[in-house]
Structures are given as structure tokens and as C-alpha cells.
PDB file of C-alpha atoms in Angstrom:
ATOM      1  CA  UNK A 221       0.000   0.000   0.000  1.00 47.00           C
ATOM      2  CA  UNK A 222       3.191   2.308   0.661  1.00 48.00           C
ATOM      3  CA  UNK A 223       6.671   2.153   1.888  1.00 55.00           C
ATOM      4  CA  UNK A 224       7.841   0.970   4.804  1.00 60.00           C
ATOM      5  CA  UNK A 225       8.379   3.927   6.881  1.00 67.00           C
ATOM      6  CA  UNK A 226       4.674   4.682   6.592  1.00 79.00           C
ATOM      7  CA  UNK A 227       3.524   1.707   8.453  1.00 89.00           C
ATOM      8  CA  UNK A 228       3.801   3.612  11.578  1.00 91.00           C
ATOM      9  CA  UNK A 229       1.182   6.456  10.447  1.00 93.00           C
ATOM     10  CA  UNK A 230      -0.874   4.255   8.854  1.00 92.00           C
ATOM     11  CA  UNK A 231      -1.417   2.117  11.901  1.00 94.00           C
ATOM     12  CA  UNK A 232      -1.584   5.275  13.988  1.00 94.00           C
ATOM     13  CA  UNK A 233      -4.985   6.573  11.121  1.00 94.00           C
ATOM     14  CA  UNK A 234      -6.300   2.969  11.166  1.00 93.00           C
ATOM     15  CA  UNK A 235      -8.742   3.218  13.823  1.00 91.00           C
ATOM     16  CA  UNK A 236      -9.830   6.306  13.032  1.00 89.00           C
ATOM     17  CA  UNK A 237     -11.163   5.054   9.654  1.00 89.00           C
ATOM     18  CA  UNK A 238     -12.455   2.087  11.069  1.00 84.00           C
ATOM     19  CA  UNK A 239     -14.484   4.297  13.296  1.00 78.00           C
ATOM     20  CA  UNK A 240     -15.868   6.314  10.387  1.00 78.00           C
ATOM     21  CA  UNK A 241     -16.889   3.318   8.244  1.00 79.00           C
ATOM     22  CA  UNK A 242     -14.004   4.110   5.807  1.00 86.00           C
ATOM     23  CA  UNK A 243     -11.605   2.091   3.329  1.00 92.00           C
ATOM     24  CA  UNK A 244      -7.726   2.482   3.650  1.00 95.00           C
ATOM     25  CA  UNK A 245      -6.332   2.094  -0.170  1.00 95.00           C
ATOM     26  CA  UNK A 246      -3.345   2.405  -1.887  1.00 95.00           C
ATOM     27  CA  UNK A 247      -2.703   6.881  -2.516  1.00 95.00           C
ATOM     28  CA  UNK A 248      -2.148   5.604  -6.363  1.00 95.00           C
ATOM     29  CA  UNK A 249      -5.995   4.301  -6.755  1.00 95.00           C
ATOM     30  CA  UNK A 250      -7.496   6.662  -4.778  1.00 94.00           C
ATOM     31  CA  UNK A 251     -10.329   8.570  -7.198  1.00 92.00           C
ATOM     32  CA  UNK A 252     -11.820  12.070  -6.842  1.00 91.00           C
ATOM     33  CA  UNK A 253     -14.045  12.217  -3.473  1.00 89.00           C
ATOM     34  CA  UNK A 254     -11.095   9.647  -1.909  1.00 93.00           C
ATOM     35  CA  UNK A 255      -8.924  11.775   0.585  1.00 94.00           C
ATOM     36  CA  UNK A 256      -4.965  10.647   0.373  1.00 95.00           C
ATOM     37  CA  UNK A 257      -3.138  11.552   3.426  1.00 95.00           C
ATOM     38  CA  UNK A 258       0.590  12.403   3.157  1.00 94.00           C
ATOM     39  CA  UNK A 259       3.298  11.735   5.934  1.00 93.00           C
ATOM     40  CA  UNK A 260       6.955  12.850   5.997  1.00 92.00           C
ATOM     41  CA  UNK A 261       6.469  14.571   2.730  1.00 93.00           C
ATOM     42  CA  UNK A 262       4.953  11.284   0.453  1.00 93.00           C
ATOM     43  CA  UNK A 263       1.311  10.182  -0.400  1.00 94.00           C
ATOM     44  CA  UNK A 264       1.370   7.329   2.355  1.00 94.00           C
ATOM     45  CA  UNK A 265      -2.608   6.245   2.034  1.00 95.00           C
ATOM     46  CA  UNK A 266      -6.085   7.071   0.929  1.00 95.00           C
ATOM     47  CA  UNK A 267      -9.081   6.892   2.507  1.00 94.00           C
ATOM     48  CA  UNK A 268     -12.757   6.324   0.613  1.00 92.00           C
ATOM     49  CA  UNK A 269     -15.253   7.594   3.038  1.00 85.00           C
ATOM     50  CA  UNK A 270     -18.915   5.787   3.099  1.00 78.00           C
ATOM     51  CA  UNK A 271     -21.751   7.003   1.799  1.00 75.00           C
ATOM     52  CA  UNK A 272     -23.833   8.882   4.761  1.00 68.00           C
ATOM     53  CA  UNK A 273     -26.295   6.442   4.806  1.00 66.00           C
ATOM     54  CA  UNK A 274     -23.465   3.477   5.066  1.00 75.00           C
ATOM     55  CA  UNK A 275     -22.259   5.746   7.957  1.00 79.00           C
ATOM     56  CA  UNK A 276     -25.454   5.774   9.931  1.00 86.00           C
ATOM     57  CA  UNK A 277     -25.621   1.721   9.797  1.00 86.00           C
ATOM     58  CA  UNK A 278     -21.713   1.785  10.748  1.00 83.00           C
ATOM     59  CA  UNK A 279     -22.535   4.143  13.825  1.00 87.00           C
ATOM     60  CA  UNK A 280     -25.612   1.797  15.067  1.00 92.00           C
ATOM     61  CA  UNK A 281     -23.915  -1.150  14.681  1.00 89.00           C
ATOM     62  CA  UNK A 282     -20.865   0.519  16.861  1.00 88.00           C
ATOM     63  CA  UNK A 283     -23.610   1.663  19.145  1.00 93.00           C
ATOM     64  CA  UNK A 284     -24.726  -1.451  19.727  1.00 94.00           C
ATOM     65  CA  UNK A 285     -21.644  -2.946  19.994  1.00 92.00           C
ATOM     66  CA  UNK A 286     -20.423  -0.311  22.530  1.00 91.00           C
ATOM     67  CA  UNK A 287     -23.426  -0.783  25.276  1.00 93.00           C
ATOM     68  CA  UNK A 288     -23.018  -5.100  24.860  1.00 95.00           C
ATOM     69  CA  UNK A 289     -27.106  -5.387  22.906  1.00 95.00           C
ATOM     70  CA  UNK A 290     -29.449  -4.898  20.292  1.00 96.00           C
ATOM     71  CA  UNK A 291     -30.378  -0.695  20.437  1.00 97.00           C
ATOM     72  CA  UNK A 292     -34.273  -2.353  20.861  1.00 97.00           C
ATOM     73  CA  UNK A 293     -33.241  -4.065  23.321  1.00 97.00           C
ATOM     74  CA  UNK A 294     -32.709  -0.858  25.403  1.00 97.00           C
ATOM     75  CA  UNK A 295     -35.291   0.562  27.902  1.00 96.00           C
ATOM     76  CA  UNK A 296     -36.825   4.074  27.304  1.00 96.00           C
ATOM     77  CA  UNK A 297     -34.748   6.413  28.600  1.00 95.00           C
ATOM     78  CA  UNK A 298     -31.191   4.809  26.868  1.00 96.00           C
ATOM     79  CA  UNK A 299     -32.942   5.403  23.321  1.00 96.00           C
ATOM     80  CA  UNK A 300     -33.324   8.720  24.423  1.00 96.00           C
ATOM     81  CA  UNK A 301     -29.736   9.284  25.034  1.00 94.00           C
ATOM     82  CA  UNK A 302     -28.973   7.257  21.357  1.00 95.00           C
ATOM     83  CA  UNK A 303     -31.152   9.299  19.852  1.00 96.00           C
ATOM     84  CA  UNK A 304     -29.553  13.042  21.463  1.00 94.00           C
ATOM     85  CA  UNK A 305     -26.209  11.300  20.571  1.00 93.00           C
ATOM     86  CA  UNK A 306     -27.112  10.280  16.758  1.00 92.00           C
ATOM     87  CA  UNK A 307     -28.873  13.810  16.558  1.00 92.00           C
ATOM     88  CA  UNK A 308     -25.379  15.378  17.731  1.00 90.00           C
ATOM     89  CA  UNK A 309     -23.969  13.519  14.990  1.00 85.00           C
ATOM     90  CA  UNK A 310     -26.596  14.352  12.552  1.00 85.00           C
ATOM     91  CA  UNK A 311     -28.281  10.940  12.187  1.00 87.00           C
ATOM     92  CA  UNK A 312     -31.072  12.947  11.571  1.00 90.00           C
ATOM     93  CA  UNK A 313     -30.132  15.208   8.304  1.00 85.00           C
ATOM     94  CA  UNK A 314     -29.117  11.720   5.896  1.00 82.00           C
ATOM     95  CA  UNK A 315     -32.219  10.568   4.137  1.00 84.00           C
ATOM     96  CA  UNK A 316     -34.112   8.059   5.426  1.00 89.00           C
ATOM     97  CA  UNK A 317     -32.108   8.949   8.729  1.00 91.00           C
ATOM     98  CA  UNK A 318     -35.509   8.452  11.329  1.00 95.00           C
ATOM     99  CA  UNK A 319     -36.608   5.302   9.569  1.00 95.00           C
ATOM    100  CA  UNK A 320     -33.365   3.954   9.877  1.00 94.00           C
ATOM    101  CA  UNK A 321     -32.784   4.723  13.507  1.00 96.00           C
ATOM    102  CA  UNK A 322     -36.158   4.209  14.526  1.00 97.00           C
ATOM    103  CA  UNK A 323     -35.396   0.285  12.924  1.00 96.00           C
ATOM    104  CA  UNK A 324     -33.055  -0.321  14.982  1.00 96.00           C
ATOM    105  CA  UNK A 325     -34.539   0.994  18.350  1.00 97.00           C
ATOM    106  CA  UNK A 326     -37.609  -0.728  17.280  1.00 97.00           C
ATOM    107  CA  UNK A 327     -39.761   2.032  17.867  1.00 97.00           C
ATOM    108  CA  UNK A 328     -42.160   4.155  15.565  1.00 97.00           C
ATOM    109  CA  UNK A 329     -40.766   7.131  13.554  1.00 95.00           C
ATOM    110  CA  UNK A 330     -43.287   8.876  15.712  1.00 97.00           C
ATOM    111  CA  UNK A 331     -41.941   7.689  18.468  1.00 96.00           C
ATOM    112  CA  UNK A 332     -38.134   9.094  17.775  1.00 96.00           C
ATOM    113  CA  UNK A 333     -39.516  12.397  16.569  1.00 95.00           C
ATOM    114  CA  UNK A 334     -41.087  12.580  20.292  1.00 95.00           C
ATOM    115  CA  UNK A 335     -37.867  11.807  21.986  1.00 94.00           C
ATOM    116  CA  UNK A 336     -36.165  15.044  19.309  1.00 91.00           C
ATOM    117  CA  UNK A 337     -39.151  17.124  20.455  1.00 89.00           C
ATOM    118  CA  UNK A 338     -38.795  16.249  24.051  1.00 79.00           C
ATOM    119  CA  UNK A 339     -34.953  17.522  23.901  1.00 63.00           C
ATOM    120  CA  UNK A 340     -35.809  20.845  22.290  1.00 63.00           C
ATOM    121  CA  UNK A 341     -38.522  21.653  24.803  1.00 58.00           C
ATOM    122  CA  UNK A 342     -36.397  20.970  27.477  1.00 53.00           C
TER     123      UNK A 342
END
């Protein structure tokens, strides 16, 4: 993917990308919308970033992973926190964005738009 003296850096990015749902590829096939990332002066890797939506499945599945259970599986009042964290993250501006989440906490899209409202009157 690059010379040897970049294996350091790259190791240093790779959870970082992981965390985002990216790809690491080599600098020389990286296309338009990649982002290559340089280090001591040389192209050392790209990165392809998802697609927003892609993101939004990588970040529930994380989510879920992180707290040890299904997000449905959660009582009340720890959707409410996913849903003020995925709304700090804007879960909420990708298309589709309260179906999807609302899926996975296995509520209503009604249901999730309460829990927005309730933050903003609060």
C-alpha cells in the first residue's frame, strides 16, 4: 500500500477510519471524493469515506456494539440518550435517517420524533 516507513502512520490513522466506516487504499488508486493523506512529505494512504447512509448503519452497529445489545433491546430512557447522541452527529439530516434509527430501536418514527421534540422543549 506504501513504503515501509509509513507503516507507523498508517497504523496510527487505522482506527480512526475504522471508526468512520471508511476504506484504507493504496494513494495511487485513490479517485476524486477519496482523501490521500501524506506523511513525511509522500502520499502514504487514501481513505474512501462511506456514503452517509453506510455511515449511519456503521454508527448503530458501533452503538450497539459499545453498550453489549441490540439498540431495541434498550429501555426508554437509553434510546433517548442514542437518539440526542445520533442527533449530535446528525443521524437525523441523511435521508431516510428516522426510519433507519427508529429500525433499529424498534420504535415508531413517531416515536423518535417525540424523543427530538422532548430535547428541544427541554
Amino acid at each position: 500500500m506504501s513504503g515501509a516507513g509509513d507503516e507507523p502512520f498508517i497504523a496510527a490513522v487505522k482506527p480512526l477510519v475504522d471508526a468512520m466506516g471508511g476504506e484504507m487504499i493504496p494513494p495511487d488508486e485513490a479517485g476524486p471524493d477519496d482523501v490521500v493523506l501524506t506523511w513525511e512529505g509522500r502520499d502514504a494512504v487514501a481513505v474512501r469515506l462511506p456514503q452517509l447512509a453506510d455511515s449511519l448503519d456503521h454508527i448503530l452497529a458501533a452503538m450497539e456494539r459499545r453498550r453489549g445489545m441490540p439498540l431495541a433491546d434498550l429501555d426508554r430512557k437509553a434510546k433517548q440518550e442514542v437518539v440526542r447522541t445520533l442527533e449530535a452527529r446528525g443521524a437525523f439530516s441523511v435521508r431516510h435517517g428516522v426510519e433507519t434509527v427508529a429500525s433499529a430501536l424498534g420504535v415508531s418514527r413517531f416515536t423518535v420524533y417525540n424523543y427530538l421534540n422532548r430535547e428541544k422543549g427541554s
